[in-house]
Structures are given as C-alpha cells and as structure tokens.
Amino acid sequence: SHRPKDFVYNDIRYIHNPLGKPAERDMNMVSNDVDFQKVWDCTKSSNSETSTSGADDISYAGGKGEVPGMRVVRFWEEQGGGKEALERNMKLRRSKRRSVKTKK
C-alpha cells in the first residue's frame, strides 16, 4: 500500500510511512513532505542504562522508547482535502495524462 497510516488497534501501533508515487503526492494521497519517520528512540533516557555496543549514548535495553506520532488512518481524507478534493485531483490527473497521449 502507498497510503500512510499511524494508528492504534487492540493496543498495537500500526505505522506505514510510504514515499508514494509522484502522482499520488500530486493528488494529496500521501504527504508532499516525504521524509523518514522516527518511531523509536534508542538514546538513553538516563545515565543508569548500560549499552552493550560500547556507545555511551545508545541503549539497546530500552532507551526513551516510542516516539508519538500524529494519528493517520486516511491521509487523503484527513489531511489531503477529503473525498471531493481527491476526486477532483484524480480527474485533473486523468485529463493531463490524456492530453499528453494525444500530443504524441
């Protein structure tokens, strides 16, 4: 799936941070601000934790833990302008593709 998700169901956090195709970004189906999403922080939360790697700032025994994220179930609906905007963007995309094909 190329659809971003970040939600909790039955006490399990589900995260999907796709890049999406350029056309999907144009239609606001995924974020235009494509980047990595930090979901877990392994840096030590205190000096009492020990690191098995020898690094003083990383803990493989816990660290700070989960990084909260903004809840996303349907990006295009919640942040991309809604169903009407998606339909409008899809029609615009189709018409652009047709005009390119007729010029060839």
PDB file of N, CA and C in Angstrom:
ATOM      1  N   SER A   1       0.833  -1.183   0.000  1.00  0.00           N
ATOM      2  CA  SER A   1       0.000   0.000   0.000  1.00  0.00           C
ATOM      3  C   SER A   1       0.877   1.245   0.000  1.00  0.00           C
ATOM      4  N   HIS A   2       0.437   2.251  -0.692  1.00  0.00           N
ATOM      5  CA  HIS A   2       1.138   3.534  -0.697  1.00  0.00           C
ATOM      6  C   HIS A   2       0.396   4.542   0.157  1.00  0.00           C
ATOM      7  N   ARG A   3      -0.421   4.094   1.072  1.00  0.00           N
ATOM      8  CA  ARG A   3      -1.220   5.002   1.887  1.00  0.00           C
ATOM      9  C   ARG A   3      -0.642   5.103   3.287  1.00  0.00           C
ATOM     10  N   PRO A   4      -0.352   6.334   3.749  1.00  0.00           N
ATOM     11  CA  PRO A   4       0.213   6.484   5.090  1.00  0.00           C
ATOM     12  C   PRO A   4      -0.774   6.092   6.184  1.00  0.00           C
ATOM     13  N   LYS A   5      -0.254   5.457   7.208  1.00  0.00           N
ATOM     14  CA  LYS A   5      -1.066   5.049   8.354  1.00  0.00           C
ATOM     15  C   LYS A   5      -0.264   5.242   9.630  1.00  0.00           C
ATOM     16  N   ASP A   6      -0.935   5.610  10.690  1.00  0.00           N
ATOM     17  CA  ASP A   6      -0.353   5.643  12.036  1.00  0.00           C
ATOM     18  C   ASP A   6      -1.529   5.627  12.998  1.00  0.00           C
ATOM     19  N   PHE A   7      -1.835   4.442  13.528  1.00  0.00           N
ATOM     20  CA  PHE A   7      -2.986   4.314  14.419  1.00  0.00           C
ATOM     21  C   PHE A   7      -2.772   3.130  15.358  1.00  0.00           C
ATOM     22  N   VAL A   8      -3.584   3.088  16.399  1.00  0.00           N
ATOM     23  CA  VAL A   8      -3.519   2.006  17.377  1.00  0.00           C
ATOM     24  C   VAL A   8      -4.810   1.196  17.276  1.00  0.00           C
ATOM     25  N   TYR A   9      -4.658  -0.125  17.201  1.00  0.00           N
ATOM     26  CA  TYR A   9      -5.799  -1.035  17.159  1.00  0.00           C
ATOM     27  C   TYR A   9      -5.476  -2.208  18.074  1.00  0.00           C
ATOM     28  N   ASN A  10      -6.356  -2.488  19.031  1.00  0.00           N
ATOM     29  CA  ASN A  10      -6.136  -3.565  20.010  1.00  0.00           C
ATOM     30  C   ASN A  10      -4.773  -3.445  20.696  1.00  0.00           C
ATOM     31  N   ASP A  11      -4.432  -2.233  21.110  1.00  0.00           N
ATOM     32  CA  ASP A  11      -3.200  -1.943  21.834  1.00  0.00           C
ATOM     33  C   ASP A  11      -1.917  -2.176  21.026  1.00  0.00           C
ATOM     34  N   ILE A  12      -2.030  -2.235  19.702  1.00  0.00           N
ATOM     35  CA  ILE A  12      -0.862  -2.379  18.829  1.00  0.00           C
ATOM     36  C   ILE A  12      -0.813  -1.164  17.914  1.00  0.00           C
ATOM     37  N   ARG A  13       0.361  -0.526  17.847  1.00  0.00           N
ATOM     38  CA  ARG A  13       0.508   0.641  16.973  1.00  0.00           C
ATOM     39  C   ARG A  13       0.940   0.175  15.586  1.00  0.00           C
ATOM     40  N   TYR A  14       0.172   0.564  14.586  1.00  0.00           N
ATOM     41  CA  TYR A  14       0.458   0.247  13.199  1.00  0.00           C
ATOM     42  C   TYR A  14       0.960   1.520  12.508  1.00  0.00           C
ATOM     43  N   ILE A  15       2.126   1.411  11.857  1.00  0.00           N
ATOM     44  CA  ILE A  15       2.723   2.562  11.201  1.00  0.00           C
ATOM     45  C   ILE A  15       3.131   2.158   9.792  1.00  0.00           C
ATOM     46  N   HIS A  16       2.758   2.984   8.828  1.00  0.00           N
ATOM     47  CA  HIS A  16       3.216   2.805   7.449  1.00  0.00           C
ATOM     48  C   HIS A  16       3.511   4.195   6.912  1.00  0.00           C
ATOM     49  N   ASN A  17       4.757   4.450   6.561  1.00  0.00           N
ATOM     50  CA  ASN A  17       5.188   5.771   6.110  1.00  0.00           C
ATOM     51  C   ASN A  17       5.725   5.647   4.678  1.00  0.00           C
ATOM     52  N   PRO A  18       4.835   5.535   3.692  1.00  0.00           N
ATOM     53  CA  PRO A  18       5.285   5.299   2.320  1.00  0.00           C
ATOM     54  C   PRO A  18       5.759   6.581   1.638  1.00  0.00           C
ATOM     55  N   LEU A  19       6.590   6.411   0.639  1.00  0.00           N
ATOM     56  CA  LEU A  19       7.010   7.544  -0.171  1.00  0.00           C
ATOM     57  C   LEU A  19       5.900   7.932  -1.146  1.00  0.00           C
ATOM     58  N   GLY A  20       5.201   6.941  -1.668  1.00  0.00           N
ATOM     59  CA  GLY A  20       4.169   7.205  -2.660  1.00  0.00           C
ATOM     60  C   GLY A  20       4.776   7.553  -4.004  1.00  0.00           C
ATOM     61  N   LYS A  21       3.982   7.419  -5.022  1.00  0.00           N
ATOM     62  CA  LYS A  21       4.407   7.809  -6.370  1.00  0.00           C
ATOM     63  C   LYS A  21       4.242   9.318  -6.503  1.00  0.00           C
ATOM     64  N   PRO A  22       4.992   9.950  -7.418  1.00  0.00           N
ATOM     65  CA  PRO A  22       4.817  11.392  -7.618  1.00  0.00           C
ATOM     66  C   PRO A  22       3.358  11.779  -7.895  1.00  0.00           C
ATOM     67  N   ALA A  23       2.649  10.963  -8.664  1.00  0.00           N
ATOM     68  CA  ALA A  23       1.240  11.255  -8.954  1.00  0.00           C
ATOM     69  C   ALA A  23       0.399  11.220  -7.683  1.00  0.00           C
ATOM     70  N   GLU A  24       0.713  10.299  -6.769  1.00  0.00           N
ATOM     71  CA  GLU A  24      -0.029  10.222  -5.504  1.00  0.00           C
ATOM     72  C   GLU A  24       0.255  11.435  -4.637  1.00  0.00           C
ATOM     73  N   ARG A  25       1.488  11.937  -4.691  1.00  0.00           N
ATOM     74  CA  ARG A  25       1.801  13.161  -3.948  1.00  0.00           C
ATOM     75  C   ARG A  25       1.075  14.351  -4.577  1.00  0.00           C
ATOM     76  N   ASP A  26       1.013  14.396  -5.911  1.00  0.00           N
ATOM     77  CA  ASP A  26       0.296  15.479  -6.602  1.00  0.00           C
ATOM     78  C   ASP A  26      -1.181  15.506  -6.232  1.00  0.00           C
ATOM     79  N   MET A  27      -1.768  14.326  -6.007  1.00  0.00           N
ATOM     80  CA  MET A  27      -3.196  14.237  -5.693  1.00  0.00           C
ATOM     81  C   MET A  27      -3.474  14.308  -4.194  1.00  0.00           C
ATOM     82  N   ASN A  28      -2.440  14.585  -3.379  1.00  0.00           N
ATOM     83  CA  ASN A  28      -2.553  14.657  -1.916  1.00  0.00           C
ATOM     84  C   ASN A  28      -3.042  13.355  -1.289  1.00  0.00           C
ATOM     85  N   MET A  29      -2.653  12.224  -1.892  1.00  0.00           N
ATOM     86  CA  MET A  29      -2.973  10.930  -1.300  1.00  0.00           C
ATOM     87  C   MET A  29      -1.934  10.566  -0.251  1.00  0.00           C
ATOM     88  N   VAL A  30      -0.730  11.112  -0.387  1.00  0.00           N
ATOM     89  CA  VAL A  30       0.344  10.993   0.592  1.00  0.00           C
ATOM     90  C   VAL A  30       0.937  12.382   0.765  1.00  0.00           C
ATOM     91  N   SER A  31       1.730  12.564   1.782  1.00  0.00           N
ATOM     92  CA  SER A  31       2.319  13.871   2.072  1.00  0.00           C
ATOM     93  C   SER A  31       3.317  14.281   0.993  1.00  0.00           C
ATOM     94  N   ASN A  32       3.325  15.549   0.649  1.00  0.00           N
ATOM     95  CA  ASN A  32       4.349  16.075  -0.252  1.00  0.00           C
ATOM     96  C   ASN A  32       5.688  16.178   0.454  1.00  0.00           C
ATOM     97  N   ASP A  33       5.669  16.207   1.770  1.00  0.00           N
ATOM     98  CA  ASP A  33       6.871  16.312   2.584  1.00  0.00           C
ATOM     99  C   ASP A  33       7.357  14.900   2.910  1.00  0.00           C
ATOM    100  N   VAL A  34       7.944  14.225   1.914  1.00  0.00           N
ATOM    101  CA  VAL A  34       8.387  12.847   2.074  1.00  0.00           C
ATOM    102  C   VAL A  34       9.693  12.829   2.850  1.00  0.00           C
ATOM    103  N   ASP A  35       9.703  12.097   3.948  1.00  0.00           N
ATOM    104  CA  ASP A  35      10.889  12.023   4.786  1.00  0.00           C
ATOM    105  C   ASP A  35      10.791  10.772   5.653  1.00  0.00           C
ATOM    106  N   PHE A  36      11.882  10.453   6.317  1.00  0.00           N
ATOM    107  CA  PHE A  36      11.858   9.347   7.257  1.00  0.00           C
ATOM    108  C   PHE A  36      11.029   9.738   8.472  1.00  0.00           C
ATOM    109  N   GLN A  37      10.408   8.754   9.095  1.00  0.00           N
ATOM    110  CA  GLN A  37       9.605   8.989  10.283  1.00  0.00           C
ATOM    111  C   GLN A  37      10.247   8.244  11.447  1.00  0.00           C
ATOM    112  N   LYS A  38      10.639   8.972  12.461  1.00  0.00           N
ATOM    113  CA  LYS A  38      11.236   8.358  13.644  1.00  0.00           C
ATOM    114  C   LYS A  38      10.117   7.793  14.511  1.00  0.00           C
ATOM    115  N   VAL A  39      10.176   6.495  14.776  1.00  0.00           N
ATOM    116  CA  VAL A  39       9.124   5.855  15.561  1.00  0.00           C
ATOM    117  C   VAL A  39       9.638   5.268  16.879  1.00  0.00           C
ATOM    118  N   TRP A  40      10.964   5.128  17.008  1.00  0.00           N
ATOM    119  CA  TRP A  40      11.529   4.573  18.240  1.00  0.00           C
ATOM    120  C   TRP A  40      12.849   5.268  18.520  1.00  0.00           C
ATOM    121  N   ASP A  41      13.052   5.689  19.749  1.00  0.00           N
ATOM    122  CA  ASP A  41      14.254   6.410  20.140  1.00  0.00           C
ATOM    123  C   ASP A  41      15.089   5.533  21.068  1.00  0.00           C
ATOM    124  N   CYS A  42      16.279   5.172  20.626  1.00  0.00           N
ATOM    125  CA  CYS A  42      17.154   4.301  21.419  1.00  0.00           C
ATOM    126  C   CYS A  42      18.176   5.075  22.242  1.00  0.00           C
ATOM    127  N   THR A  43      18.102   6.408  22.216  1.00  0.00           N
ATOM    128  CA  THR A  43      19.051   7.158  23.050  1.00  0.00           C
ATOM    129  C   THR A  43      18.692   6.962  24.509  1.00  0.00           C
ATOM    130  N   LYS A  44      19.699   6.970  25.341  1.00  0.00           N
ATOM    131  CA  LYS A  44      19.487   6.712  26.759  1.00  0.00           C
ATOM    132  C   LYS A  44      18.622   7.788  27.388  1.00  0.00           C
ATOM    133  N   SER A  45      17.742   7.353  28.251  1.00  0.00           N
ATOM    134  CA  SER A  45      16.905   8.308  28.972  1.00  0.00           C
ATOM    135  C   SER A  45      17.542   8.726  30.288  1.00  0.00           C
ATOM    136  N   SER A  46      18.562   7.957  30.734  1.00  0.00           N
ATOM    137  CA  SER A  46      19.288   8.315  31.960  1.00  0.00           C
ATOM    138  C   SER A  46      20.686   7.706  31.898  1.00  0.00           C
ATOM    139  N   ASN A  47      21.554   8.130  32.779  1.00  0.00           N
ATOM    140  CA  ASN A  47      22.919   7.598  32.813  1.00  0.00           C
ATOM    141  C   ASN A  47      22.990   6.205  33.416  1.00  0.00           C
ATOM    142  N   SER A  48      21.902   5.736  34.020  1.00  0.00           N
ATOM    143  CA  SER A  48      21.924   4.433  34.681  1.00  0.00           C
ATOM    144  C   SER A  48      21.823   3.270  33.701  1.00  0.00           C
ATOM    145  N   GLU A  49      21.373   3.535  32.456  1.00  0.00           N
ATOM    146  CA  GLU A  49      21.264   2.453  31.478  1.00  0.00           C
ATOM    147  C   GLU A  49      22.642   2.102  30.953  1.00  0.00           C
ATOM    148  N   THR A  50      22.837   0.837  30.617  1.00  0.00           N
ATOM    149  CA  THR A  50      24.121   0.409  30.067  1.00  0.00           C
ATOM    150  C   THR A  50      23.943   0.032  28.611  1.00  0.00           C
ATOM    151  N   SER A  51      24.996   0.225  27.845  1.00  0.00           N
ATOM    152  CA  SER A  51      24.971  -0.074  26.421  1.00  0.00           C
ATOM    153  C   SER A  51      25.867  -1.264  26.146  1.00  0.00           C
ATOM    154  N   THR A  52      25.360  -2.223  25.407  1.00  0.00           N
ATOM    155  CA  THR A  52      26.172  -3.379  25.033  1.00  0.00           C
ATOM    156  C   THR A  52      27.043  -3.077  23.829  1.00  0.00           C
ATOM    157  N   SER A  53      26.802  -1.949  23.146  1.00  0.00           N
ATOM    158  CA  SER A  53      27.572  -1.620  21.940  1.00  0.00           C
ATOM    159  C   SER A  53      28.835  -0.851  22.257  1.00  0.00           C
ATOM    160  N   GLY A  54      28.969  -0.355  23.472  1.00  0.00           N
ATOM    161  CA  GLY A  54      30.105   0.472  23.813  1.00  0.00           C
ATOM    162  C   GLY A  54      29.842   1.947  23.582  1.00  0.00           C
ATOM    163  N   ALA A  55      28.796   2.267  22.894  1.00  0.00           N
ATOM    164  CA  ALA A  55      28.445   3.670  22.677  1.00  0.00           C
ATOM    165  C   ALA A  55      27.783   4.187  23.943  1.00  0.00           C
ATOM    166  N   ASP A  56      28.160   5.390  24.338  1.00  0.00           N
ATOM    167  CA  ASP A  56      27.634   5.937  25.586  1.00  0.00           C
ATOM    168  C   ASP A  56      26.242   6.535  25.456  1.00  0.00           C
ATOM    169  N   ASP A  57      25.798   6.781  24.236  1.00  0.00           N
ATOM    170  CA  ASP A  57      24.510   7.463  24.081  1.00  0.00           C
ATOM    171  C   ASP A  57      23.386   6.561  23.570  1.00  0.00           C
ATOM    172  N   ILE A  58      23.682   5.285  23.296  1.00  0.00           N
ATOM    173  CA  ILE A  58      22.659   4.386  22.751  1.00  0.00           C
ATOM    174  C   ILE A  58      22.377   3.264  23.733  1.00  0.00           C
ATOM    175  N   SER A  59      21.108   2.934  23.876  1.00  0.00           N
ATOM    176  CA  SER A  59      20.697   1.833  24.738  1.00  0.00           C
ATOM    177  C   SER A  59      19.915   0.818  23.918  1.00  0.00           C
ATOM    178  N   TYR A  60      20.371  -0.422  23.931  1.00  0.00           N
ATOM    179  CA  TYR A  60      19.620  -1.480  23.263  1.00  0.00           C
ATOM    180  C   TYR A  60      18.695  -2.179  24.246  1.00  0.00           C
ATOM    181  N   ALA A  61      18.679  -1.695  25.479  1.00  0.00           N
ATOM    182  CA  ALA A  61      17.827  -2.277  26.510  1.00  0.00           C
ATOM    183  C   ALA A  61      16.569  -1.436  26.733  1.00  0.00           C
ATOM    184  N   GLY A  62      16.332  -0.457  25.915  1.00  0.00           N
ATOM    185  CA  GLY A  62      15.137   0.351  26.120  1.00  0.00           C
ATOM    186  C   GLY A  62      15.237   1.733  25.539  1.00  0.00           C
ATOM    187  N   GLY A  63      16.065   2.558  26.140  1.00  0.00           N
ATOM    188  CA  GLY A  63      16.158   3.937  25.683  1.00  0.00           C
ATOM    189  C   GLY A  63      14.884   4.696  25.989  1.00  0.00           C
ATOM    190  N   LYS A  64      14.669   5.778  25.273  1.00  0.00           N
ATOM    191  CA  LYS A  64      13.488   6.603  25.501  1.00  0.00           C
ATOM    192  C   LYS A  64      12.214   5.937  24.993  1.00  0.00           C
ATOM    193  N   GLY A  65      12.340   5.064  23.998  1.00  0.00           N
ATOM    194  CA  GLY A  65      11.190   4.294  23.537  1.00  0.00           C
ATOM    195  C   GLY A  65      10.422   4.921  22.392  1.00  0.00           C
ATOM    196  N   GLU A  66       9.151   4.612  22.366  1.00  0.00           N
ATOM    197  CA  GLU A  66       8.282   5.010  21.264  1.00  0.00           C
ATOM    198  C   GLU A  66       8.185   6.524  21.130  1.00  0.00           C
ATOM    199  N   VAL A  67       8.259   6.997  19.889  1.00  0.00           N
ATOM    200  CA  VAL A  67       8.088   8.409  19.582  1.00  0.00           C
ATOM    201  C   VAL A  67       6.646   8.600  19.140  1.00  0.00           C
ATOM    202  N   PRO A  68       5.879   9.407  19.860  1.00  0.00           N
ATOM    203  CA  PRO A  68       4.476   9.604  19.489  1.00  0.00           C
ATOM    204  C   PRO A  68       4.356  10.203  18.084  1.00  0.00           C
ATOM    205  N   GLY A  69       3.315   9.830  17.400  1.00  0.00           N
ATOM    206  CA  GLY A  69       3.068  10.361  16.067  1.00  0.00           C
ATOM    207  C   GLY A  69       1.643  10.851  15.940  1.00  0.00           C
ATOM    208  N   MET A  70       1.394  11.595  14.884  1.00  0.00           N
ATOM    209  CA  MET A  70       0.044  12.071  14.619  1.00  0.00           C
ATOM    210  C   MET A  70      -0.785  10.914  14.053  1.00  0.00           C
ATOM    211  N   ARG A  71      -1.974  10.713  14.574  1.00  0.00           N
ATOM    212  CA  ARG A  71      -2.844   9.636  14.115  1.00  0.00           C
ATOM    213  C   ARG A  71      -3.234   9.878  12.659  1.00  0.00           C
ATOM    214  N   VAL A  72      -3.017   8.874  11.819  1.00  0.00           N
ATOM    215  CA  VAL A  72      -3.403   8.938  10.411  1.00  0.00           C
ATOM    216  C   VAL A  72      -4.059   7.614  10.040  1.00  0.00           C
ATOM    217  N   VAL A  73      -5.285   7.657   9.563  1.00  0.00           N
ATOM    218  CA  VAL A  73      -5.949   6.465   9.058  1.00  0.00           C
ATOM    219  C   VAL A  73      -6.162   6.614   7.551  1.00  0.00           C
ATOM    220  N   ARG A  74      -6.742   7.718   7.131  1.00  0.00           N
ATOM    221  CA  ARG A  74      -6.920   8.018   5.703  1.00  0.00           C
ATOM    222  C   ARG A  74      -6.327   9.400   5.438  1.00  0.00           C
ATOM    223  N   PHE A  75      -5.054   9.440   5.007  1.00  0.00           N
ATOM    224  CA  PHE A  75      -4.369  10.713   4.812  1.00  0.00           C
ATOM    225  C   PHE A  75      -5.140  11.622   3.859  1.00  0.00           C
ATOM    226  N   TRP A  76      -5.561  11.063   2.734  1.00  0.00           N
ATOM    227  CA  TRP A  76      -6.250  11.877   1.723  1.00  0.00           C
ATOM    228  C   TRP A  76      -7.529  12.491   2.262  1.00  0.00           C
ATOM    229  N   GLU A  77      -8.164  11.805   3.213  1.00  0.00           N
ATOM    230  CA  GLU A  77      -9.411  12.303   3.778  1.00  0.00           C
ATOM    231  C   GLU A  77      -9.139  13.281   4.931  1.00  0.00           C
ATOM    232  N   GLU A  78      -8.161  12.962   5.761  1.00  0.00           N
ATOM    233  CA  GLU A  78      -7.897  13.748   6.962  1.00  0.00           C
ATOM    234  C   GLU A  78      -7.016  14.971   6.705  1.00  0.00           C
ATOM    235  N   GLN A  79      -6.074  14.852   5.749  1.00  0.00           N
ATOM    236  CA  GLN A  79      -5.128  15.947   5.525  1.00  0.00           C
ATOM    237  C   GLN A  79      -5.024  16.358   4.059  1.00  0.00           C
ATOM    238  N   GLY A  80      -5.586  15.583   3.173  1.00  0.00           N
ATOM    239  CA  GLY A  80      -5.443  15.845   1.749  1.00  0.00           C
ATOM    240  C   GLY A  80      -6.616  16.558   1.115  1.00  0.00           C
ATOM    241  N   GLY A  81      -7.579  17.016   1.909  1.00  0.00           N
ATOM    242  CA  GLY A  81      -8.695  17.784   1.364  1.00  0.00           C
ATOM    243  C   GLY A  81     -10.005  17.035   1.278  1.00  0.00           C
ATOM    244  N   GLY A  82     -10.003  15.751   1.597  1.00  0.00           N
ATOM    245  CA  GLY A  82     -11.249  14.990   1.603  1.00  0.00           C
ATOM    246  C   GLY A  82     -11.564  14.324   0.269  1.00  0.00           C
ATOM    247  N   LYS A  83     -12.686  13.621   0.259  1.00  0.00           N
ATOM    248  CA  LYS A  83     -13.084  12.824  -0.902  1.00  0.00           C
ATOM    249  C   LYS A  83     -13.303  13.687  -2.142  1.00  0.00           C
ATOM    250  N   GLU A  84     -13.932  14.846  -1.962  1.00  0.00           N
ATOM    251  CA  GLU A  84     -14.204  15.719  -3.107  1.00  0.00           C
ATOM    252  C   GLU A  84     -12.897  16.199  -3.736  1.00  0.00           C
ATOM    253  N   ALA A  85     -11.944  16.585  -2.914  1.00  0.00           N
ATOM    254  CA  ALA A  85     -10.644  17.034  -3.428  1.00  0.00           C
ATOM    255  C   ALA A  85      -9.916  15.893  -4.124  1.00  0.00           C
ATOM    256  N   LEU A  86      -9.997  14.685  -3.573  1.00  0.00           N
ATOM    257  CA  LEU A  86      -9.361  13.532  -4.194  1.00  0.00           C
ATOM    258  C   LEU A  86      -9.977  13.256  -5.561  1.00  0.00           C
ATOM    259  N   GLU A  87     -11.308  13.263  -5.643  1.00  0.00           N
ATOM    260  CA  GLU A  87     -11.973  13.033  -6.930  1.00  0.00           C
ATOM    261  C   GLU A  87     -11.581  14.106  -7.945  1.00  0.00           C
ATOM    262  N   ARG A  88     -11.542  15.354  -7.504  1.00  0.00           N
ATOM    263  CA  ARG A  88     -11.147  16.468  -8.379  1.00  0.00           C
ATOM    264  C   ARG A  88      -9.706  16.283  -8.865  1.00  0.00           C
ATOM    265  N   ASN A  89      -8.812  15.918  -7.958  1.00  0.00           N
ATOM    266  CA  ASN A  89      -7.409  15.706  -8.320  1.00  0.00           C
ATOM    267  C   ASN A  89      -7.235  14.521  -9.266  1.00  0.00           C
ATOM    268  N   MET A  90      -8.022  13.462  -9.065  1.00  0.00           N
ATOM    269  CA  MET A  90      -7.945  12.299  -9.947  1.00  0.00           C
ATOM    270  C   MET A  90      -8.426  12.661 -11.355  1.00  0.00           C
ATOM    271  N   LYS A  91      -9.518  13.429 -11.471  1.00  0.00           N
ATOM    272  CA  LYS A  91      -9.999  13.858 -12.785  1.00  0.00           C
ATOM    273  C   LYS A  91      -8.968  14.732 -13.476  1.00  0.00           C
ATOM    274  N   LEU A  92      -8.363  15.644 -12.733  1.00  0.00           N
ATOM    275  CA  LEU A  92      -7.330  16.513 -13.291  1.00  0.00           C
ATOM    276  C   LEU A  92      -6.146  15.688 -13.779  1.00  0.00           C
ATOM    277  N   ARG A  93      -5.749  14.711 -12.995  1.00  0.00           N
ATOM    278  CA  ARG A  93      -4.636  13.824 -13.370  1.00  0.00           C
ATOM    279  C   ARG A  93      -4.963  13.064 -14.651  1.00  0.00           C
ATOM    280  N   ARG A  94      -6.193  12.527 -14.756  1.00  0.00           N
ATOM    281  CA  ARG A  94      -6.606  11.795 -15.965  1.00  0.00           C
ATOM    282  C   ARG A  94      -6.584  12.701 -17.192  1.00  0.00           C
ATOM    283  N   SER A  95      -7.098  13.918 -17.047  1.00  0.00           N
ATOM    284  CA  SER A  95      -7.136  14.825 -18.194  1.00  0.00           C
ATOM    285  C   SER A  95      -5.722  15.217 -18.627  1.00  0.00           C
ATOM    286  N   LYS A  96      -4.813  15.391 -17.679  1.00  0.00           N
ATOM    287  CA  LYS A  96      -3.418  15.690 -18.025  1.00  0.00           C
ATOM    288  C   LYS A  96      -2.789  14.522 -18.779  1.00  0.00           C
ATOM    289  N   ARG A  97      -3.056  13.311 -18.333  1.00  0.00           N
ATOM    290  CA  ARG A  97      -2.498  12.123 -18.987  1.00  0.00           C
ATOM    291  C   ARG A  97      -3.053  11.966 -20.394  1.00  0.00           C
ATOM    292  N   ARG A  98      -4.344  12.232 -20.576  1.00  0.00           N
ATOM    293  CA  ARG A  98      -4.957  12.144 -21.900  1.00  0.00           C
ATOM    294  C   ARG A  98      -4.379  13.179 -22.855  1.00  0.00           C
ATOM    295  N   SER A  99      -4.165  14.387 -22.359  1.00  0.00           N
ATOM    296  CA  SER A  99      -3.626  15.434 -23.228  1.00  0.00           C
ATOM    297  C   SER A  99      -2.187  15.118 -23.644  1.00  0.00           C
ATOM    298  N   VAL A 100      -1.426  14.474 -22.785  1.00  0.00           N
ATOM    299  CA  VAL A 100      -0.059  14.072 -23.134  1.00  0.00           C
ATOM    300  C   VAL A 100      -0.093  12.978 -24.192  1.00  0.00           C
ATOM    301  N   LYS A 101      -1.029  12.014 -24.058  1.00  0.00           N
ATOM    302  CA  LYS A 101      -1.129  10.915 -25.018  1.00  0.00           C
ATOM    303  C   LYS A 101      -1.541  11.417 -26.399  1.00  0.00           C
ATOM    304  N   THR A 102      -2.439  12.393 -26.476  1.00  0.00           N
ATOM    305  CA  THR A 102      -2.907  12.897 -27.768  1.00  0.00           C
ATOM    306  C   THR A 102      -1.838  13.739 -28.462  1.00  0.00           C
ATOM    307  N   LYS A 103      -0.883  14.289 -27.723  1.00  0.00           N
ATOM    308  CA  LYS A 103       0.191  15.089 -28.313  1.00  0.00           C
ATOM    309  C   LYS A 103       1.264  14.208 -28.928  1.00  0.00           C
ATOM    310  N   LYS A 104       1.339  12.948 -28.536  1.00  0.00           N
ATOM    311  CA  LYS A 104       2.393  12.040 -29.047  1.00  0.00           C
ATOM    312  C   LYS A 104       2.066  11.536 -30.416  1.00  0.00           C
TER     313      LYS A 104
END
